[in-house]
Amino acid sequence: MDIPPLAGKVAVLSLGALPLSYALNHVSALSYPLGVVWMSALILGLLFLAIYSLSRSDIYYDPLYAVFAVFSFTSVVDLLIALQEDGYMGSFMAFYTKEGEPYLRTAHGVFICYWDGIVHYLLYLAMAGAIRKRKRYRNLGLYWLGSFVMSILVFLPGNILGKYNSEIRPSFFLTIPYLLVPCWAGLRVFNQTQAPSCCTPNMVEEEQRKGLLQRPVDLALIIYLIFAAFFTFFRGLVVLDCPMDACFVYIYQYEPYLRDPVAYPKVQMLVNMFYVLPFYGLAIYALIFPGCSWLPDWTLVFAGAIGQAQFSHMGASMHLRTPFTYRVPEDAWASFFMCNLLYALGPHLLAYRCLWSPAFFLRPLPGPPAHHEKQY
């Protein structure tokens, strides 16, 4: 997969968040929740107008260019919030975390800001650069889509169900577009044409004729997916207060963060159990039976989703903003880190395998027509 060049124009506009946030932090009108809402909406509107005037042809070619440009700006804002909350800088976004979205000061909020400010930011620049160069960005878009949707599925319900539900401010309703954009963007990304396959009909037929024992990589991935599915189901039972002794030992000695009243870890485990677990079952099926052409696309979506989820979960489990009683015990760090790291890496290896050698998952292609001698 070719990595498209980063969009320099979008990067310059997004870096305007630094002086702007510093200036807004000293505006007294932003010490009120409604002031934060109106100012945020005004800034996003003016930003969209600036992008439209500077890159009209790119937006006509692909409207997602405007989405990626605006979101790259918010990604820089999120990175400033994370750095500020960890004490690396000050006087930038204090007004927003105080009067806008105070739940961003939680450990989970800090780490989703880091992910958005680094991973999503680079993806936005790469996808905007691909649009400018009229290149494909389907694979990057699918990875971003999974990551973005997972962060929303956990963060928004966690805000409502957790202990910070009493601190929901009017700025919370600015997240409504974040619920609509993935639906529209996801349809556009999925509808993009796929890169032409280099697999010939003979290659596809030969690969799909192989048994599972002749495909050791697929066999290893199936074994991994079985263990990952068990781990997903087990942690779902843990947050549902399963009375088994194993669940009790796990939640108190290995991952006490699952008991944190902020509700993000509980929502995360339930999302994994109801969405990721069925995907693991379908992926096992697709690795056994050939011709499941849907698997390469969905492995990218779930790789992005699980990567974002595990980064936020692992970071928040050990962050100083998490109360000491809910942090991972020091004697369990090695096992906790190893299990969760493997849980995050596995879907990425699966996605790489599907992109590296997709012949097994392609539908059988029609071969060259047979030539028959004319009968006289």
C-alpha atoms as one frame of an Amber mdcrd trajectory, in Angstrom:
protein
   0.000   0.000   0.000   1.466   3.354  -1.041   1.534   6.027   1.642   0.248
   9.284   0.103   2.073  12.563   0.731   0.918  14.698   3.645  -1.182  17.756
   2.866   0.956  20.798   3.640  -1.883  23.320   3.314  -4.033  21.407   5.798
  -1.103  21.089   8.188  -0.530  24.860   8.159  -4.198  25.585   8.834  -4.348
  23.027  11.628  -1.320  24.526  13.386  -3.285  27.755  13.653  -4.924  26.068
  16.650  -1.845  26.899  18.754  -2.001  30.714  18.752  -5.799  30.703  18.576
  -6.263  28.503  21.648  -3.686  30.527  23.572  -5.551  33.755  22.785  -8.983
  32.309  23.576  -7.763  31.040  26.930  -7.485  34.681  28.044 -10.940  35.788
  26.861 -13.165  36.333  29.893 -16.369  35.549  27.951 -15.205  31.939  27.665
 -15.516  31.415  31.410 -19.160  30.466  30.796 -20.358  27.215  29.160 -22.564
  28.960  26.563 -19.697  31.245  25.595 -17.543  28.200  24.903 -20.256  26.652
  22.727 -20.841  29.731  20.585 -17.150  30.457  20.175 -16.386  26.827  19.216
 -19.176  26.791  16.639 -18.024  30.137  15.223 -14.412  28.996  14.903 -15.388
  25.752  13.148 -17.659  27.672  10.770 -14.950  30.196   9.891 -12.437  27.376
   9.490 -14.716  25.600   7.024 -15.155  28.806   5.017 -11.382  29.303   4.900
 -10.832  25.728   3.719 -13.578  26.054   1.112 -12.121  29.268  -0.297  -8.572
  27.881  -0.424  -9.305  24.364  -1.698 -12.548  24.542  -3.626 -11.433  22.186
  -6.382 -10.315  19.544  -3.881 -13.663  19.701  -2.070 -15.544  19.346  -5.353
 -13.421  16.318  -6.175 -14.028  14.725  -2.754 -16.078  16.477  -0.009 -14.229
  14.467   2.633 -11.282  16.797   2.057 -13.135  19.465   4.059 -13.933  16.954
   6.800 -10.307  15.871   7.129  -9.110  19.482   7.136 -11.504  20.528   9.913
 -10.813  17.404  11.949  -7.066  17.952  11.640  -7.599  21.301  13.384  -9.556
  19.637  16.207  -6.831  16.974  16.454  -4.251  19.655  17.229  -6.633  21.046
  19.858  -6.955  17.575  21.401  -3.182  17.180  21.510  -2.910  20.528  23.301
  -5.510  19.357  25.822  -3.615  16.122  26.505  -0.262  17.877  26.891  -1.836
  20.475  29.162  -3.536  17.909  31.393  -0.262  16.001  31.769   1.539  19.196
  32.744   3.720  19.590  29.663   2.223  22.983  28.794  -0.278  25.437  30.220
  -2.483  28.416  29.349  -3.831  26.875  26.146  -7.073  24.924  26.635  -7.848
  25.314  30.338 -11.034  27.242  29.532 -12.373  24.361  27.439 -11.670  21.541
  29.883 -13.203  23.653  32.663 -16.343  25.014  30.983 -16.643  22.876  27.858
 -15.883  19.188  28.396 -14.504  18.582  31.911 -14.514  14.803  31.386 -11.544
  15.266  29.031  -9.503  15.657  32.219 -10.018  11.984  33.059  -7.292   9.474
  32.254  -9.406   8.041  29.435 -10.096  11.527  28.076  -6.385  12.365  28.081
  -5.464   9.255  26.107  -8.176   9.597  23.480  -6.855  13.143  23.004  -3.339
  11.768  22.529  -4.603   9.240  19.973  -6.622  11.850  18.119  -3.794  14.366
  18.214  -1.174  11.963  16.870  -2.639   8.989  14.988  -5.797  10.616  13.647
  -3.880  13.792  12.808  -1.383  11.913  10.630  -4.231  10.011   8.978  -6.066
  13.256   8.188  -2.961  14.776   6.609  -2.281  11.607   4.610  -5.856  11.293
   3.354  -6.099  14.997   2.504  -2.769  14.687   0.662  -4.122  11.705  -1.274
  -7.166  13.709  -2.343  -4.983  16.580  -3.532  -2.889  14.146  -5.578  -6.044
  12.324  -6.768  -4.816   9.070  -5.271  -6.619   6.300  -3.430  -6.794   6.364
   0.364  -9.334   3.585   0.924  -7.196   1.517   3.299  -6.237   4.525   5.403
  -9.873   5.608   5.424 -11.094   2.238   6.677  -8.525   2.222   9.477  -9.528
   5.767  10.478 -13.208   4.870  10.329 -12.820   1.989  12.779 -10.687   4.042
  15.148 -13.021   7.042  15.048 -16.201   5.023  15.570 -14.706   3.076  18.481
 -13.682   6.260  20.297 -17.212   7.658  19.913 -18.928   4.402  20.933 -17.040
   4.396  24.235 -16.550   8.069  25.044 -20.106   9.385  24.602 -21.924   6.635
  26.574 -19.168   6.775  29.199 -19.816  10.489  29.695 -23.526   9.861  30.219
 -23.280   6.725  32.389 -20.186   7.541  34.456 -19.615   9.738  37.458 -19.129
  12.810  35.248 -22.720  12.769  33.954 -23.556  15.692  36.237 -20.869  17.799
  34.519 -22.231  17.524  30.989 -22.244  21.038  29.520 -23.824  22.476  26.354
 -20.563  21.734  24.506 -21.526  18.075  24.686 -24.050  18.689  21.893 -21.233
  19.745  19.568 -20.430  16.027  19.387 -23.659  15.335  17.486 -21.916  15.907
  14.116 -19.359  13.317  15.258 -22.202  10.784  15.242 -23.319  11.699  11.722
 -19.970  12.154   9.995 -18.779   8.508  10.388 -21.971   7.230   8.735 -21.551
   9.473   5.705 -17.759   9.148   5.551 -17.944   5.382   5.984 -20.273   5.015
   3.018 -18.002   7.160   0.834 -14.872   5.262   1.867 -16.458   1.839   1.312
 -17.780   2.938  -2.075 -14.336   3.916  -3.320 -12.903   1.594  -5.911 -10.444
  -0.960  -4.607  -6.903  -1.127  -5.872  -6.619  -3.619  -8.745  -5.534  -7.051
  -7.595  -2.319  -8.537  -8.921  -3.622 -12.075  -8.408  -4.300 -14.087 -11.546
  -7.113 -16.667 -11.695  -4.523 -19.450 -11.471  -3.007 -17.913  -8.326  -6.444
 -17.584  -6.704  -7.369 -21.160  -7.575  -4.056 -22.521  -6.328  -4.224 -20.603
  -3.033  -7.833 -21.566  -2.341  -7.063 -25.223  -2.997  -4.670 -25.320  -0.028
  -5.847 -26.843   3.232  -5.456 -25.109   6.566  -2.351 -27.121   7.466  -0.708
 -25.871   4.283  -1.274 -22.277   5.460   0.615 -22.049   8.776   0.165 -18.275
   9.068  -3.604 -18.627   8.832  -3.528 -21.472  11.346  -1.569 -19.319  13.800
  -4.032 -16.455  13.303  -6.987 -18.766  13.970  -5.393 -19.939  17.213  -4.790
 -16.319  18.189  -8.390 -15.349  17.365  -9.740 -18.189  19.523  -7.737 -16.985
  22.528  -8.630 -13.335  21.803 -12.320 -14.233  21.588 -12.111 -16.026  24.936
 -10.321 -13.048  26.504 -12.955 -10.662  25.086 -15.820 -12.760  26.441 -14.130
 -13.182  29.822 -13.586  -9.453  30.335 -17.184  -8.830  29.306 -18.294 -11.189
  32.073 -15.980  -9.427  34.520 -17.593  -5.998  34.018 -21.036  -7.620  34.235
 -20.154  -8.686  37.808 -19.962 -12.393  37.068 -19.748 -14.240  40.434 -17.067
 -16.702  39.261 -13.902 -16.771  41.362 -11.742 -16.191  38.267 -13.590 -12.945
  37.513 -13.210 -11.765  41.108  -9.478 -12.470  41.127  -8.965 -10.815  37.752
 -10.767  -7.571  38.528  -9.012  -7.071  41.873  -5.536  -8.378  41.131  -4.976
  -7.685  37.424  -7.328  -4.991  36.062  -8.963  -3.053  38.903  -9.461  -0.208
  36.421 -12.508  -2.123  35.196 -14.197  -1.084  38.488 -13.510   2.627  37.984
 -16.811   4.578  38.295 -15.944   6.728  35.246 -17.640   3.876  33.280 -15.323
   4.085  30.253 -13.634   0.711  30.896 -16.975  -1.017  31.470 -18.443   0.429
  28.267 -15.259  -0.552  26.408 -15.462  -4.177  27.489 -19.154  -4.377  26.587
 -18.506  -2.870  23.142 -15.758  -5.441  22.647 -18.043  -8.291  23.691 -20.975
  -7.279  21.491 -19.074  -6.096  18.397 -15.486  -7.362  18.395 -16.321 -10.883
  19.588 -18.696 -11.635  16.652 -16.072 -10.291  14.245 -13.504 -12.727  15.634
 -15.897 -15.581  14.948 -16.505 -14.388  11.386 -12.769 -13.910  10.822 -12.096
 -17.503  11.899 -14.710 -18.667   9.399 -13.131 -16.545   6.616  -9.667 -17.969
   7.342 -11.001 -21.511   6.956 -13.331 -21.175   3.978 -12.068 -19.358   0.838
 -13.748 -16.583  -1.062 -14.757 -14.301   1.852 -13.917 -11.099   0.008 -15.312
  -8.894   2.787 -12.568  -9.820   5.274  -9.685  -7.541   4.099 -11.806  -4.399
   4.402 -13.249  -5.269   7.788  -9.898  -6.291   9.239  -8.721  -2.727   8.608
 -11.812  -1.313  10.309 -11.411  -3.513  13.377  -7.632  -3.024  13.496  -8.225
   0.717  13.801 -10.974   0.193  16.378  -8.989  -2.164  18.600  -5.801  -0.129
  18.264  -7.579   2.986  19.546  -9.395   1.055  22.262  -6.316  -0.682  23.617
  -4.185   2.464  23.557  -6.764   4.355  25.619  -7.484   1.440  27.942  -3.859
   0.538  28.658  -2.827   4.148  29.145  -5.738   5.028  31.426  -5.202   1.868
  33.503  -1.777   3.144  34.611  -2.216   6.924  34.418  -1.828   9.069  37.524
  -5.277  10.593  37.014  -6.786   7.176  37.681  -7.249   6.718  41.468  -4.562
   4.510  42.982  -7.013   1.766  43.972  -8.081   1.353  40.324  -4.619   1.336
  38.759  -2.904  -1.870  37.664  -0.911  -3.289  40.633   2.847  -3.170  40.130
   3.221  -6.953  40.408   0.677  -7.389  37.562   2.233  -4.892  35.130   4.055
  -7.504  33.050   1.058  -9.797  32.537  -1.330  -6.883  32.004   0.934  -5.218
  29.448   1.703  -8.450  27.572  -1.931  -9.593  27.312  -3.253  -6.213  26.228
  -0.410  -5.574  23.797  -0.992  -8.921  22.089  -4.708  -8.149  22.024  -3.920
  -4.905  20.179  -1.308  -6.316  17.769  -3.251  -9.375  16.603  -5.875  -7.538
  14.483  -3.094  -5.512  12.847  -1.257  -8.706  11.908  -4.498 -10.114  10.526
  -5.050  -6.980   8.430  -1.467  -7.135   7.164  -1.900 -10.779   6.177  -5.090
  -9.979   4.239  -3.445  -7.112   2.360  -0.155  -8.903   1.785  -1.664 -12.035
   0.200  -5.361 -11.552  -0.621  -5.716 -14.427  -3.104  -7.404 -16.760  -0.590
 -10.152 -14.217   0.103 -10.945 -13.275  -3.490 -13.946 -14.659  -5.255 -12.898
 -17.161  -7.931 -12.086 -15.228 -11.061 -13.186 -16.449 -14.501 -10.291 -18.016
 -16.354  -9.403 -17.455 -19.992 -11.962 -18.870 -22.411 -11.145 -22.278 -23.758
 -10.334 -22.461 -27.475 -11.995 -25.241 -29.412 -11.238 -26.348 -32.922 -14.028
 -25.853 -35.406 -15.756 -29.007 -36.458 -16.364 -29.331 -40.179
